[in-house]
Amino acid sequence: MDLAFVWFILLAVLWTGYFVLEGFDFGVGVLLKPLAKNEKERRVMINTIGPVWDGNEVWLLTAGGATFAAFPEWYATMFSGFYLPLLVILLALILRGVAFEYRHKRSDGNWQRNWERCIIIGSFVPALLWGVAFANLVQGVPIGADRNFTGSVLDLLSPYTLLGGLLTLGVFVTHGAVFLSLKTLGDLRHRARTFAVRTGLVTAVIAVAFIVWTAVAYSSTVWTWIVGGIVAVAFLAGLAAVARGREGWAFLFDSVAIAAFVAMLFVTLFPNVMVSSLNPEWNLTIANASATPYTLQIMSIAALVMTPVVIAYQAWTYWVFRRRLGTQHMPATDH
């Protein structure tokens, strides 16, 4: 039980890393059309995440692999019940990755615009559906006594889960706009800052509604209120910082807000990992969904060895590509 609890926390950390890092490049992708005024600015936006977007997805692969190994019952029930939305997310991520690679292969304007649309779609869909998926974990889904999902995809759609989807979409778009204001120069930087404030205010209202709904309807602990309060305060602090031109602080506060949001979901779930809407006795818990103690021991040793290496490499990547970009850095063509 002790190691299972540790891995429950570690999964929260992995999802935090994924949402913080992949979150801003989802936001950048969604903003390609609304924010950029011309082709050169779209190239600047893509280049801000070009060196890091694929590395950010490592956090998702690790979170999925860790769930499979540490909580096989959770993995099996979740992936069977959420099969269609998770497949849609996977297809969107594939489309997005292909678009990044193929967009610059030809200088033809229509070719590039079509791949840019693929980047937008491939960023929008996961940003929305991840919120729907995690809201379903908190709300509960039809799980039978045999720990199998017994519902349909329509059972995953409700006002609460759709609100969760709008929240992650809004947070990621705001996070992406803050990242662009941190990484760009000139008019694009100022437009990104203004956009971050505007979308952030709307997202803050959605966040408060989601936090209150979660705490009132689905939580049995005061910690949901406490951690939810941290989400709201950190997010508003980020908006205040970006409005004053302190983009670095704004990005930090946004990251804290996202981390607190993930923590709120996991605190609300605890000690469950999936809630049965049919019978609380059929919930999947940390205890009954975890792997054997020996498996968790081996995983812990591997994590202690490899995690610092991965984090160090990714930190080095961000350091190397830390400078701001502007349209003046873009050559006449992509070739």
mmCIF file of C-alpha atoms in Angstrom, residues 4 7-12 15 63-64 66-82 86 133-134 136-138 141 143 147 149 265-266 269 271-275 283-286 288-291:
data_model
loop_
_atom_site.group_PDB
_atom_site.id
_atom_site.type_symbol
_atom_site.label_atom_id
_atom_site.label_comp_id
_atom_site.label_asym_id
_atom_site.label_seq_id
_atom_site.Cartn_x
_atom_site.Cartn_y
_atom_site.Cartn_z
ATOM 1 C CA ALA A 4 1.129 2.151 -4.331
ATOM 2 C CA TRP A 7 3.053 5.856 -7.326
ATOM 3 C CA PHE A 8 -0.341 7.507 -7.051
ATOM 4 C CA ILE A 9 1.522 10.707 -6.165
ATOM 5 C CA LEU A 10 4.105 10.136 -8.891
ATOM 6 C CA LEU A 11 1.348 9.787 -11.477
ATOM 7 C CA ALA A 12 0.008 13.169 -10.370
ATOM 8 C CA TRP A 15 0.410 14.472 -15.416
ATOM 9 C CA ALA A 63 2.325 8.636 -17.445
ATOM 10 C CA GLY A 64 0.583 6.032 -19.593
ATOM 11 C CA ALA A 66 3.488 4.096 -15.354
ATOM 12 C CA THR A 67 -0.283 3.657 -15.060
ATOM 13 C CA PHE A 68 -0.072 0.361 -16.959
ATOM 14 C CA ALA A 69 2.706 -0.963 -14.735
ATOM 15 C CA ALA A 70 1.714 0.460 -11.332
ATOM 16 C CA PHE A 71 -2.085 0.237 -11.600
ATOM 17 C CA PRO A 72 -2.986 -2.361 -14.258
ATOM 18 C CA GLU A 73 -6.630 -2.563 -13.141
ATOM 19 C CA TRP A 74 -6.974 1.223 -13.469
ATOM 20 C CA TYR A 75 -5.302 1.153 -16.879
ATOM 21 C CA ALA A 76 -7.504 -1.671 -18.174
ATOM 22 C CA THR A 77 -10.791 -0.157 -16.984
ATOM 23 C CA MET A 78 -9.953 3.381 -18.052
ATOM 24 C CA PHE A 79 -8.659 2.492 -21.505
ATOM 25 C CA SER A 80 -11.597 0.195 -22.226
ATOM 26 C CA GLY A 81 -14.170 2.722 -21.011
ATOM 27 C CA PHE A 82 -12.491 5.771 -22.542
ATOM 28 C CA LEU A 86 -8.506 8.347 -26.096
ATOM 29 C CA ALA A 133 -11.497 12.569 -19.393
ATOM 30 C CA PHE A 134 -10.214 13.730 -16.004
ATOM 31 C CA ASN A 136 -15.066 11.745 -15.686
ATOM 32 C CA LEU A 137 -12.604 10.184 -13.243
ATOM 33 C CA VAL A 138 -13.875 12.529 -10.539
ATOM 34 C CA VAL A 141 -18.438 6.262 -14.666
ATOM 35 C CA ILE A 143 -18.144 0.353 -13.447
ATOM 36 C CA ARG A 147 -14.313 -3.733 -12.471
ATOM 37 C CA PHE A 149 -16.787 -0.354 -17.735
ATOM 38 C CA LEU A 265 -8.270 16.188 -8.986
ATOM 39 C CA PHE A 266 -6.060 13.569 -7.328
ATOM 40 C CA LEU A 269 -10.152 11.048 -6.071
ATOM 41 C CA PRO A 271 -8.187 6.869 -2.105
ATOM 42 C CA ASN A 272 -9.914 5.950 -5.358
ATOM 43 C CA VAL A 273 -8.409 5.952 -8.826
ATOM 44 C CA MET A 274 -11.751 5.509 -10.616
ATOM 45 C CA VAL A 275 -15.195 6.036 -9.147
ATOM 46 C CA ASN A 283 -14.751 1.822 -6.976
ATOM 47 C CA LEU A 284 -11.209 1.135 -8.109
ATOM 48 C CA THR A 285 -8.910 2.158 -5.278
ATOM 49 C CA ILE A 286 -5.177 2.570 -4.825
ATOM 50 C CA ASN A 288 -7.258 -2.954 -5.236
ATOM 51 C CA ALA A 289 -6.023 -1.554 -8.558
ATOM 52 C CA SER A 290 -2.275 -1.605 -7.907
ATOM 53 C CA ALA A 291 0.371 -4.028 -9.111
#
